[in-house]
mmCIF file of C-alpha atoms in Angstrom:
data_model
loop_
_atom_site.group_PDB
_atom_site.id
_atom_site.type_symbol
_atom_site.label_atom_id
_atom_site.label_comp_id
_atom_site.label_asym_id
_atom_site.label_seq_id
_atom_site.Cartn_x
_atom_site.Cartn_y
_atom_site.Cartn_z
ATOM 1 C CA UNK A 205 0.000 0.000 0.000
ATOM 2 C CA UNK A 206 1.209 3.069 -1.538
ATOM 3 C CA UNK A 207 0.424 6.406 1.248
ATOM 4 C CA UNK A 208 -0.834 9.492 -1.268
ATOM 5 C CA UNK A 209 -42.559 5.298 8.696
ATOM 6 C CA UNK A 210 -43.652 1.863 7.891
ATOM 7 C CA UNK A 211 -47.830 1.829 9.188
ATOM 8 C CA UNK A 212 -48.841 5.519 7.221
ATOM 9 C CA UNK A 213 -46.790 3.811 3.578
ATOM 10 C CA UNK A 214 -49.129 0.806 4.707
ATOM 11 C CA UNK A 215 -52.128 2.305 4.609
ATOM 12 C CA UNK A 216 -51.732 4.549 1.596
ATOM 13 C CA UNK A 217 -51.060 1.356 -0.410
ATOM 14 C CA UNK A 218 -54.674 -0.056 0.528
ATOM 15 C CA UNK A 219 -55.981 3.025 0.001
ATOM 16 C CA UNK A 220 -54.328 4.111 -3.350
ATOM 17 C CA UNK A 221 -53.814 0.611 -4.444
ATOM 18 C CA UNK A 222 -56.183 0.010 -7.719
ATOM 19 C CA UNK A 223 -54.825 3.584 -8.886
ATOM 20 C CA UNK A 224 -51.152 2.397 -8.417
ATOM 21 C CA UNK A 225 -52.526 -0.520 -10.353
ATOM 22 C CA UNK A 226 -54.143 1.098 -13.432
ATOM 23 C CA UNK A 227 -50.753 3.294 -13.298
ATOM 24 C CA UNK A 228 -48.616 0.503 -13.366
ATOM 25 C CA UNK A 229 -51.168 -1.102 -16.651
ATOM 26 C CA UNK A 230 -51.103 1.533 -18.519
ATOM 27 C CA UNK A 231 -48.088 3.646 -18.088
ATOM 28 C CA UNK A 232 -47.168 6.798 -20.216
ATOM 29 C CA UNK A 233 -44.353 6.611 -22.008
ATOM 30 C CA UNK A 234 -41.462 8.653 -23.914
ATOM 31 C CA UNK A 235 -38.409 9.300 -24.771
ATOM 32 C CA UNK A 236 -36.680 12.499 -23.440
ATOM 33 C CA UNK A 237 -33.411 13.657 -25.180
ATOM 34 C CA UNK A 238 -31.199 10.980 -24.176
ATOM 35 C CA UNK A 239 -33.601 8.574 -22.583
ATOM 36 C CA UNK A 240 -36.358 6.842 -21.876
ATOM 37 C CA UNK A 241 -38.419 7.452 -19.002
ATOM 38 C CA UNK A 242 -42.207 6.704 -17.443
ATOM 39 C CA UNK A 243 -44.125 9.657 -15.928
ATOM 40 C CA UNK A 244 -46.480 9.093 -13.215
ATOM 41 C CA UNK A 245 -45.053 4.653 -13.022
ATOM 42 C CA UNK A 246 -45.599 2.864 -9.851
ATOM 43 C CA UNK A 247 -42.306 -0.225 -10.054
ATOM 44 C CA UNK A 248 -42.285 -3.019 -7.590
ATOM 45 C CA UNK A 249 -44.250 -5.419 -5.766
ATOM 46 C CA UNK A 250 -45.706 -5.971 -1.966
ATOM 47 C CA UNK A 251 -44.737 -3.147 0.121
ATOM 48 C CA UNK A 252 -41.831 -2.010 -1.313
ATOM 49 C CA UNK A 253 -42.851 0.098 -4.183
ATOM 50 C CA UNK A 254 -41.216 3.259 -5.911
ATOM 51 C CA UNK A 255 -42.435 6.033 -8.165
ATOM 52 C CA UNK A 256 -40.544 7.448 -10.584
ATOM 53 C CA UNK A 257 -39.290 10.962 -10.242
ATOM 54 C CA UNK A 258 -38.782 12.214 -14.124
ATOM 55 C CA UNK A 259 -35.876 14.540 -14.565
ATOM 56 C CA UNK A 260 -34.308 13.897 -11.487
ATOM 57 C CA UNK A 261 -30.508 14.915 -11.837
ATOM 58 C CA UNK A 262 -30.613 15.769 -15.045
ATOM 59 C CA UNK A 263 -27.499 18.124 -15.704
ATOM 60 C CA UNK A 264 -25.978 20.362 -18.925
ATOM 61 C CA UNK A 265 -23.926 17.251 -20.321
ATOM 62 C CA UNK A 266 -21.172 20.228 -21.606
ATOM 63 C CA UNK A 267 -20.364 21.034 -18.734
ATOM 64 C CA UNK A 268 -21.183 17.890 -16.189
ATOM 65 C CA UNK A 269 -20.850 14.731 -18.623
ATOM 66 C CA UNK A 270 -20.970 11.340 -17.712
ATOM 67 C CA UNK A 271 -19.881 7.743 -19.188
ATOM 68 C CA UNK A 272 -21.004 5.339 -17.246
ATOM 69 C CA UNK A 273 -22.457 6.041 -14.148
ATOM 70 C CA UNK A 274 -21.593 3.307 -11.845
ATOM 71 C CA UNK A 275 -21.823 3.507 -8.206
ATOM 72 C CA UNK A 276 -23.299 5.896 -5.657
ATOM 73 C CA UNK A 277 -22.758 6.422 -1.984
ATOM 74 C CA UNK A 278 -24.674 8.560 0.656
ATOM 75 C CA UNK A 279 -22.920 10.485 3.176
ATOM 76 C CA UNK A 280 -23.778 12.003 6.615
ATOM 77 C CA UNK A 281 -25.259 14.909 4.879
ATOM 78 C CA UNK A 282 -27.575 13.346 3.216
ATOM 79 C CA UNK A 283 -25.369 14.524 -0.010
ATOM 80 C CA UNK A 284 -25.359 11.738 -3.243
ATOM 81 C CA UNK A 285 -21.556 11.213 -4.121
ATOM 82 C CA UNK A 286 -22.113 9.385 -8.109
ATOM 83 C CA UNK A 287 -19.122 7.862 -9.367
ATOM 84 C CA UNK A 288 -18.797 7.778 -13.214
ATOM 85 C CA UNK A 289 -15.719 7.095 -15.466
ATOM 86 C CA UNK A 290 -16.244 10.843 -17.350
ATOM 87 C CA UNK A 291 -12.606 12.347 -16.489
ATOM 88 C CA UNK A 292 -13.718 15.330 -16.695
ATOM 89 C CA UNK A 293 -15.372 15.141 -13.648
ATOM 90 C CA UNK A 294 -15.317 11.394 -12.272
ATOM 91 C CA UNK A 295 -17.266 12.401 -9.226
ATOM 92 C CA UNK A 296 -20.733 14.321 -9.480
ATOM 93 C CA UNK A 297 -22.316 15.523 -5.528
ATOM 94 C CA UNK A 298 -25.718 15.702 -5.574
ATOM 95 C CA UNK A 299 -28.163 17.235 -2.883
ATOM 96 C CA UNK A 300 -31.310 15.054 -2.885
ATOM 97 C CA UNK A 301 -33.382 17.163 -5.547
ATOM 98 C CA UNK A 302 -31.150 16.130 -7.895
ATOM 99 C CA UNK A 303 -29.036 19.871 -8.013
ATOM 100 C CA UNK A 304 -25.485 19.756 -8.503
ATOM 101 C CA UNK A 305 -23.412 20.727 -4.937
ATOM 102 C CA UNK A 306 -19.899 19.579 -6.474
ATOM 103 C CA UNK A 307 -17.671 17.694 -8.643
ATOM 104 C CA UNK A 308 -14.225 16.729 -8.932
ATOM 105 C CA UNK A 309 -11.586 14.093 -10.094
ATOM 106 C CA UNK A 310 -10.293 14.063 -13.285
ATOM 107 C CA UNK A 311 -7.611 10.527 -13.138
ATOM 108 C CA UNK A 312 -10.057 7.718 -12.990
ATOM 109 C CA UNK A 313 -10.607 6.161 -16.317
ATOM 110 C CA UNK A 314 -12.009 2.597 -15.098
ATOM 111 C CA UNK A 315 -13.595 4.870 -11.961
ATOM 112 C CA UNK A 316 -15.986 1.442 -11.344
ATOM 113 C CA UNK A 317 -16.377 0.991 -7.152
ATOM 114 C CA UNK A 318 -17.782 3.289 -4.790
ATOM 115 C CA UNK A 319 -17.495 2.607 -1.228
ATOM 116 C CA UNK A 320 -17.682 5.585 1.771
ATOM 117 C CA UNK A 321 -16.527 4.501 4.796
ATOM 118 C CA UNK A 322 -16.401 6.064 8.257
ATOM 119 C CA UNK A 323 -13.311 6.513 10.332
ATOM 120 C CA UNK A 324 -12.329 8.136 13.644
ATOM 121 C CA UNK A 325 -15.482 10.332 12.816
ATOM 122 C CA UNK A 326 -14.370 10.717 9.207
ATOM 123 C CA UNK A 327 -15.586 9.691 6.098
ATOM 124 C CA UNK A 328 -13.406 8.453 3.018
ATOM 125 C CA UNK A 329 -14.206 6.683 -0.106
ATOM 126 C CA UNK A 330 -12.607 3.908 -1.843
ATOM 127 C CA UNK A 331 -12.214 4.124 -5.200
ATOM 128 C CA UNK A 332 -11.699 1.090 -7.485
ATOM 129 C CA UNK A 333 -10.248 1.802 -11.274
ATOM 130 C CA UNK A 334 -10.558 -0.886 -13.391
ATOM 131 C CA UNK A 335 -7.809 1.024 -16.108
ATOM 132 C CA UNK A 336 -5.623 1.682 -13.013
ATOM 133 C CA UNK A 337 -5.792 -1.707 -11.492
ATOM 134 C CA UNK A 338 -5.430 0.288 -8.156
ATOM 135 C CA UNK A 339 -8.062 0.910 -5.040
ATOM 136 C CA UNK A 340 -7.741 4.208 -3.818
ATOM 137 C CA UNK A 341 -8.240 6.099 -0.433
ATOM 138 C CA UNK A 342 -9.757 9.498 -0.930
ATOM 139 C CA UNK A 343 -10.914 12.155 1.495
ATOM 140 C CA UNK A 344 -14.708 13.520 0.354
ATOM 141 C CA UNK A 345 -13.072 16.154 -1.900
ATOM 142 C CA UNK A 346 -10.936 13.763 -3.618
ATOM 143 C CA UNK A 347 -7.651 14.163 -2.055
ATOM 144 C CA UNK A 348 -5.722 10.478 -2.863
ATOM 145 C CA UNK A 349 -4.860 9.242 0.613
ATOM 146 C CA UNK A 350 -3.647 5.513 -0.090
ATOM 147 C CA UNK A 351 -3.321 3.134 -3.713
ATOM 148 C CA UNK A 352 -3.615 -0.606 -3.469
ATOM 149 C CA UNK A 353 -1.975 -1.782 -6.056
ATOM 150 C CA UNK A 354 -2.221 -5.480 -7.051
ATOM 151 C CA UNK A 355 -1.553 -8.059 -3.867
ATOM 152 C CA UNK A 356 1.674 -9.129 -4.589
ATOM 153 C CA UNK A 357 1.171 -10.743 -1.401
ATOM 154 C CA UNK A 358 -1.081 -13.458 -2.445
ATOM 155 C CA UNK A 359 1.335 -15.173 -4.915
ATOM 156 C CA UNK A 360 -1.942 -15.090 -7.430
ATOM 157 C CA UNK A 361 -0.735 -12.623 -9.310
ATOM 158 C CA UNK A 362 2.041 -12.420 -12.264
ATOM 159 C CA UNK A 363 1.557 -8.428 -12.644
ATOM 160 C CA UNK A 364 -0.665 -5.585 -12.597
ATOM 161 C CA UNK A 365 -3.091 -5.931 -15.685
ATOM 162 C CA UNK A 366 -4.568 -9.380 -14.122
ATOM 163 C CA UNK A 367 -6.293 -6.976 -10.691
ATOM 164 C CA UNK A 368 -8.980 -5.213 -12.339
ATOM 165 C CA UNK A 369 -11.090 -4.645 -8.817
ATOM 166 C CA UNK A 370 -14.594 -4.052 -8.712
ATOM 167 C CA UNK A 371 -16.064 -3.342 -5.104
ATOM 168 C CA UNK A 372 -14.796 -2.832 -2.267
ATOM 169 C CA UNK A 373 -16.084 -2.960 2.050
ATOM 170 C CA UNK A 374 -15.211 -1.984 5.343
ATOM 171 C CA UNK A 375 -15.705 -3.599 8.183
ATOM 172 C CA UNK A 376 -16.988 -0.783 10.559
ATOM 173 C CA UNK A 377 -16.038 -2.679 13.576
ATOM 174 C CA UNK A 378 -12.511 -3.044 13.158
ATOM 175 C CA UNK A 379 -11.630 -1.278 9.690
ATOM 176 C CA UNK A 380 -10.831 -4.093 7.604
ATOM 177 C CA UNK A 381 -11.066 -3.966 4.087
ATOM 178 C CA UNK A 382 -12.028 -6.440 1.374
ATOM 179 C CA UNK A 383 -11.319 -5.908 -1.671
ATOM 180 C CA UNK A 384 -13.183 -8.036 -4.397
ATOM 181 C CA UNK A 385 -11.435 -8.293 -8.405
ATOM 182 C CA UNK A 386 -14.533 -9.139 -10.008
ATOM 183 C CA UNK A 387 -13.089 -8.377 -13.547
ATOM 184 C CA UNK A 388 -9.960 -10.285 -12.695
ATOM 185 C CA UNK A 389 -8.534 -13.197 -11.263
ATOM 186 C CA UNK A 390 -11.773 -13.381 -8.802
ATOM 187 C CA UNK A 391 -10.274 -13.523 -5.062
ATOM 188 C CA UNK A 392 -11.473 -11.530 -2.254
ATOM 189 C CA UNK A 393 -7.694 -9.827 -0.357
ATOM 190 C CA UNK A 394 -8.842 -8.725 3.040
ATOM 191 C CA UNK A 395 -6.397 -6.008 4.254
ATOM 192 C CA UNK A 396 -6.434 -4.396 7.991
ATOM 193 C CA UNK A 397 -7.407 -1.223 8.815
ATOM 194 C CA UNK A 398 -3.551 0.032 8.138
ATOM 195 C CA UNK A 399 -3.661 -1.694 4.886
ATOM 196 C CA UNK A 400 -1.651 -4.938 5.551
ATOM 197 C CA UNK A 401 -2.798 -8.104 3.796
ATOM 198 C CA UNK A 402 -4.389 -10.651 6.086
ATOM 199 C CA UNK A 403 -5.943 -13.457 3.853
ATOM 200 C CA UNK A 404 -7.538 -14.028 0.427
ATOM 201 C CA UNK A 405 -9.950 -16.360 -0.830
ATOM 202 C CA UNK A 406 -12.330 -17.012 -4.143
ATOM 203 C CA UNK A 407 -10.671 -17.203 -7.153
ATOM 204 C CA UNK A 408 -12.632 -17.816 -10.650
ATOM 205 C CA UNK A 409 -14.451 -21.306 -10.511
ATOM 206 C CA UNK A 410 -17.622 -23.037 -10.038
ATOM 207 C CA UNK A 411 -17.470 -24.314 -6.850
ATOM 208 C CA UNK A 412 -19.156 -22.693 -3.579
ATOM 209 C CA UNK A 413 -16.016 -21.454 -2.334
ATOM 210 C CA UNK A 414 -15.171 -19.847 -5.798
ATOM 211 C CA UNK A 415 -16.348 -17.627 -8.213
ATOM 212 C CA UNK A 416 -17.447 -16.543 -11.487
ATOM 213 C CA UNK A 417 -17.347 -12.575 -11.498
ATOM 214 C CA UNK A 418 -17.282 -11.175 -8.137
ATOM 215 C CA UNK A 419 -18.029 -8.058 -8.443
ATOM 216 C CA UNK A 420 -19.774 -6.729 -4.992
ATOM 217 C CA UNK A 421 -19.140 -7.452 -1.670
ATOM 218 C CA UNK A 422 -20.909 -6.413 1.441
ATOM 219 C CA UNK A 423 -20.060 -6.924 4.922
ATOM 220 C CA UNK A 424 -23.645 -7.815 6.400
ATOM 221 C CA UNK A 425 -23.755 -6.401 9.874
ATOM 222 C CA UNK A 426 -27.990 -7.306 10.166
ATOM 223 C CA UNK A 427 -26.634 -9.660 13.274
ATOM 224 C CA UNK A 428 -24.387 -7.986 15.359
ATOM 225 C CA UNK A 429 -23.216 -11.160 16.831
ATOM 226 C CA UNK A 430 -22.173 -12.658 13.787
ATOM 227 C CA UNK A 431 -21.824 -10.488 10.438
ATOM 228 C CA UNK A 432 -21.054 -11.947 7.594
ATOM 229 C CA UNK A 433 -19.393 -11.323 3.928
ATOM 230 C CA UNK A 434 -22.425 -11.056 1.454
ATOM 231 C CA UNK A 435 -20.326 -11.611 -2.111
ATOM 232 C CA UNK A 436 -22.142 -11.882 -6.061
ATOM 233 C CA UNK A 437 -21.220 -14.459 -8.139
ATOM 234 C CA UNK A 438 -22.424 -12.498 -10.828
ATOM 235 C CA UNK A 439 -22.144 -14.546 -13.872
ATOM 236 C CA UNK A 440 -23.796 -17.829 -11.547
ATOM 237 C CA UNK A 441 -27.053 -15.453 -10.567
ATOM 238 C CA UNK A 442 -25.991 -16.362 -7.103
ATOM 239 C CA UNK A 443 -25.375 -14.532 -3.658
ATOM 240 C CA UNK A 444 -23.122 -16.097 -1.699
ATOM 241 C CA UNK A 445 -22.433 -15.920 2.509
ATOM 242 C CA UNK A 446 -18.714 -16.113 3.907
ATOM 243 C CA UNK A 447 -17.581 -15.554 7.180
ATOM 244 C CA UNK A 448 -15.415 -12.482 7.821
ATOM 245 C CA UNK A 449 -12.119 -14.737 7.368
ATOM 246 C CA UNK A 450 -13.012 -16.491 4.369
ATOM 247 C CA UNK A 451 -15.149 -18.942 4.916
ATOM 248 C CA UNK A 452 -18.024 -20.610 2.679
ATOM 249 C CA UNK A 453 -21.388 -20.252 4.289
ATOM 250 C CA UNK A 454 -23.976 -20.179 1.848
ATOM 251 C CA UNK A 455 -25.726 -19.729 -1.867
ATOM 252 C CA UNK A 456 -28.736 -17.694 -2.746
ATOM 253 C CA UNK A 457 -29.933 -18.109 -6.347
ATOM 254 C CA UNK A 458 -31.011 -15.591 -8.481
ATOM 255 C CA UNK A 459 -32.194 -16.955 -11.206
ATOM 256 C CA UNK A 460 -32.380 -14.304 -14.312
ATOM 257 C CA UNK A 461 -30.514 -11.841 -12.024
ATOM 258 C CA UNK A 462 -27.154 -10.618 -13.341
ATOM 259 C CA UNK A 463 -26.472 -8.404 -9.794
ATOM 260 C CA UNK A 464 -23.725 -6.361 -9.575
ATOM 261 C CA UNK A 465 -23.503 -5.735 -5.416
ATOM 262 C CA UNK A 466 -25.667 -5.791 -2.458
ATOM 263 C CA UNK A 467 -26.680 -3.005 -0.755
ATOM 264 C CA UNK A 468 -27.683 -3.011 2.882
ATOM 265 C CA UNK A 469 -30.139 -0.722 4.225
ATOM 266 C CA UNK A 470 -32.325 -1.460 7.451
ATOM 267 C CA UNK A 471 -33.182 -4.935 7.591
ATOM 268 C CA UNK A 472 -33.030 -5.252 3.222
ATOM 269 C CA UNK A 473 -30.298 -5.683 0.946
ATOM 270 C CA UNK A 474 -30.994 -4.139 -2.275
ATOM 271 C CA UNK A 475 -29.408 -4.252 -5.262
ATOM 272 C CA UNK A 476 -29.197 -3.877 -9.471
ATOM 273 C CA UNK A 477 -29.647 -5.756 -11.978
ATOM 274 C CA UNK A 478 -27.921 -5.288 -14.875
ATOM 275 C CA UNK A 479 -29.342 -7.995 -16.958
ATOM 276 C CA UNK A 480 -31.515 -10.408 -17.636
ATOM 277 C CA UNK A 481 -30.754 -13.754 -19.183
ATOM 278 C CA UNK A 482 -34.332 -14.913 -20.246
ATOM 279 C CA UNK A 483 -34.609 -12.089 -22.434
ATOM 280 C CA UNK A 484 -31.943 -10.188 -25.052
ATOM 281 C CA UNK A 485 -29.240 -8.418 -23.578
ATOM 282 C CA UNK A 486 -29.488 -4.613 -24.489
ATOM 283 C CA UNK A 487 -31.522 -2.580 -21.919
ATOM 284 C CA UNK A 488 -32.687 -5.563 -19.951
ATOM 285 C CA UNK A 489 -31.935 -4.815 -15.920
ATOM 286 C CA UNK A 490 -33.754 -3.660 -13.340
ATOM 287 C CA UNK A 491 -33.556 -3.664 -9.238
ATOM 288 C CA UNK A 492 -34.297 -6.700 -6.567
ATOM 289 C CA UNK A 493 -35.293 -6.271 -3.086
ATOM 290 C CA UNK A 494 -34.097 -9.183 -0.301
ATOM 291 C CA UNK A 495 -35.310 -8.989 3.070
ATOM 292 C CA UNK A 496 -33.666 -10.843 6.342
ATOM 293 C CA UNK A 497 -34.224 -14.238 5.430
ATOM 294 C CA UNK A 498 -33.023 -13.703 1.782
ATOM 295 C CA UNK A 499 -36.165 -13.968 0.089
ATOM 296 C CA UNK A 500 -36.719 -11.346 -3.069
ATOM 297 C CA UNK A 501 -39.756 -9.484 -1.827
ATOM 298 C CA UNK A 502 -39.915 -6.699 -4.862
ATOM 299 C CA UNK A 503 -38.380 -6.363 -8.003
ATOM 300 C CA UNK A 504 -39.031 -2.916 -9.310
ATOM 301 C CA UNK A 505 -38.591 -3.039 -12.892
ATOM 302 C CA UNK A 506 -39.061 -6.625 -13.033
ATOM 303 C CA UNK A 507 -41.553 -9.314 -12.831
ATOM 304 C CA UNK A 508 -43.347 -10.513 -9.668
ATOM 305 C CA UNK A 509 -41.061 -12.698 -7.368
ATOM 306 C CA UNK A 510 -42.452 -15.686 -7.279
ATOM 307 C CA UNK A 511 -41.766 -19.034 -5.268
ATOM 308 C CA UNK A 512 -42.475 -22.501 -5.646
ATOM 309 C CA UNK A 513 -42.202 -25.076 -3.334
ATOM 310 C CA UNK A 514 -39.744 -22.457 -1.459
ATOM 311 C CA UNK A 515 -37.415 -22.066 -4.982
ATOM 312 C CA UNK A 516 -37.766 -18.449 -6.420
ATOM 313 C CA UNK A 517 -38.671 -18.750 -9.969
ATOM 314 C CA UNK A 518 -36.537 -17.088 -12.835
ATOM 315 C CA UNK A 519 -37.293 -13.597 -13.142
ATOM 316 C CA UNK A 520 -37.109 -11.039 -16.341
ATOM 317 C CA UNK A 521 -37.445 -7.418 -16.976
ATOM 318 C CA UNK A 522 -40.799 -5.901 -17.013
ATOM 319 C CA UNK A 523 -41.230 -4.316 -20.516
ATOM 320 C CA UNK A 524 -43.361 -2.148 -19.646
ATOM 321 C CA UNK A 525 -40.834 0.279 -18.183
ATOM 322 C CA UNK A 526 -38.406 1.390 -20.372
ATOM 323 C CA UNK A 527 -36.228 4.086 -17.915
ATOM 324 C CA UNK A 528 -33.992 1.220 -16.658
ATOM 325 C CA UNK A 529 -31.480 -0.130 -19.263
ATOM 326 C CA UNK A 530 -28.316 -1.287 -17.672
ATOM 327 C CA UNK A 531 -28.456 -0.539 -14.060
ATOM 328 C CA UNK A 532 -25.224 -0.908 -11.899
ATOM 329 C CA UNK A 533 -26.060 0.446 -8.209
ATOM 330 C CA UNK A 534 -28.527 1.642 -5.717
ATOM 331 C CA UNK A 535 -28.126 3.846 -3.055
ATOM 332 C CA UNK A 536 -30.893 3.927 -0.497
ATOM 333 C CA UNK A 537 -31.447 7.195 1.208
ATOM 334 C CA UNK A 538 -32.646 8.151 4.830
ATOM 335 C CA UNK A 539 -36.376 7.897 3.569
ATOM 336 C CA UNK A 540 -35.831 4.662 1.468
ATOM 337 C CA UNK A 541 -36.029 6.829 -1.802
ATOM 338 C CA UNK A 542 -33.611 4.529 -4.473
ATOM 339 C CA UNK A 543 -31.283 6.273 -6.753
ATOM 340 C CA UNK A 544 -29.989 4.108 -9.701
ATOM 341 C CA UNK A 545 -26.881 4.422 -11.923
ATOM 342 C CA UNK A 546 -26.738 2.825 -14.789
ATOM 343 C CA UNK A 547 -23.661 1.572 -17.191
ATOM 344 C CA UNK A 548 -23.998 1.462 -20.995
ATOM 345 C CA UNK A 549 -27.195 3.572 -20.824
ATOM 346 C CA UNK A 550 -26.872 6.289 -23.219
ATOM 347 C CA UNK A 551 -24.687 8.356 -21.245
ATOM 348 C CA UNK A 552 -27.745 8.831 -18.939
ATOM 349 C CA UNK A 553 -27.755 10.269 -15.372
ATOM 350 C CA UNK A 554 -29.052 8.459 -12.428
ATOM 351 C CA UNK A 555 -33.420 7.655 -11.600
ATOM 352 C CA UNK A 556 -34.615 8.656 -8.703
ATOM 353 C CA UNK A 557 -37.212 6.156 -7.322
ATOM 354 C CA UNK A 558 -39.505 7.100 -4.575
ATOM 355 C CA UNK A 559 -41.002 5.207 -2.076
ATOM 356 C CA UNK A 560 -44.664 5.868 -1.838
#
């Protein structure tokens, strides 16, 4: 390491709930400059469902462009920190109507995994570059702190160009950091909270302790006791469980969900979808909610989760909604709002869906 209210949402669903439905029927749609959106759309299923907030975080493209728009963190001030891989301003800071606060960061070509951490009452981000093969410490106005470069320490590794990370955690009991290389070799490194390797584990395979693109990886703190390492196996539609040091716990299919990392917020994990397999691959994702037992309980965007026999049945994208096209993160506000980036999308900015 290199230093540099849950009853009142009830109720308005029984009372509003054959308007949502007609809404949801017989949406409006059309395209606006760069994209497609749905006014007035009601997405997702039981009691987690979002409206659609067109226009939200729309900005002058000259002057604020983005590539990619990949991940996106909240911070203590309820300010939206979007991560994209547009050098000319990597990092866009949004306030929650969607206005432009900020922006910086100008040296992150593969800019891919956004992760905000909080330390000694400060809050960093970790930065993973995909073009850089590097994780990297910043402070919240982008001042590098620390690079990973590739673990040497492993003995996995011939050079550089095979780490192409992907997500990174922090354990926010003891500062430990995983670090997951989704679009490389496909081991988890866990470093300490000074950056020294302790372990890795993974690699690219098709067993339960391995993987086939790893690209998020959560550390699940919903039991205190005993939190756990919540890590996709993308290209498998599987979830997997590990213990903090490594440890193979347990699988949760997806079926028909390509997810790129779980989110945790309150007693969900959330998460995109940037594909579907049961249907063609251009503009095919959309977002799954899990609660505590890791059942899918709303996929807005999608089709009804449905089980059989205790299995949950291949899902798809719901067609009738055409604002979601690749999307590559949530971020889950104070008031359960979801705000979704999207990769490959037409250069579009992030959708704001609110809970209702």
């Amino acid at each position: 390491m290199k230093k540099t209210g849950d009853n009142s949402r009830r109720d308005f669903l029984k009372k509003s709930g054959a308007t949502l439905a007609v809404g949801a029927l017989f949406p409006t749609i059309w395209v606006k400059k760069s994209y497609a959106s749905t006014k007035d759309v009601v997405l997702g299923h039981n009691a987690h469902r979002y409206r659609v907030v067109e226009g939200w975080g729309v900005l002058d493209a000259g002057k604020n462009p983005v590539n990619d728009c990949h991940e996106m963190v909240e911070d203590t001030k309820g300010r939206l920190l979007l991560l994209t891989n547009e050098t000319r301003n990597n990092v866009l800071i949004y306030d929650k109507s969607g206005k432009l606060l900020e922006s910086w960061g100008t040296t992150y070509p593969g800019g891919h995994g956004l992760t905000l951490s909080q330390e000694g009452g400060e809050e960093f981000l970790y930065i993973t570059d995909t073009d850089r093969n590097q994780v990297i410490k910043t402070d919240l106005k982008g001042k590098e702190l620390y690079k990973f470069d590739y673990p040497k320490e492993t003995g996995e590794y011939s050079h550089s160009g095979e780490f192409k990370p992907t997500e990174t955690a922090v354990n926010p009991a003891n500062g430990d950091i995983y670090v997951a290389d989704g679009y490389g070799l496909n081991f988890v490194t866990q470093y300490n909270h000074k950056g020294e390797y302790i372990r890795h584990f993974g690699g690219k395979g098709d067993t339960d302790g391995t993987f086939d693109c790893c690209h998020g990886v959560l550390v699940d703190t919903r039991d205190r006791k005993n939190p756990t390492l919540l890590i996709t196996d993308r290209s498998h539609m599987r979830l997997k469980r590990f213990t903090l040091d490594g440890k193979y716990l347990a699988t949760i299919p997806v079926p028909g969900s390509f997810i790129c990392r779980p989110v945790l917020k309150g007693n969900h994990i959330y998460a995109a979808v940037y594909r579907s397999t049961s249907q063609d691959y251009p503009n095919s994702g959309y977002i799954t909610v899990l609660d505590e037992k890791d059942k899918v309980v709303s996929t807005p965007g999608g089709t009804e989760p449905i089980y059989t026999k205790g299995t949950l049945q291949e899902q798809r994208k719901d067609r009738s909604f055409l604002g979601f096209m690749h999307p590559h993160d949530v971020c889950v506000d104070a008031d359960e709002n979801i705000y979704v980036p999207q990769w490959a999308s037409k250069k579009t900015y992030p959708l704001k869906l609110e809970r209702v």
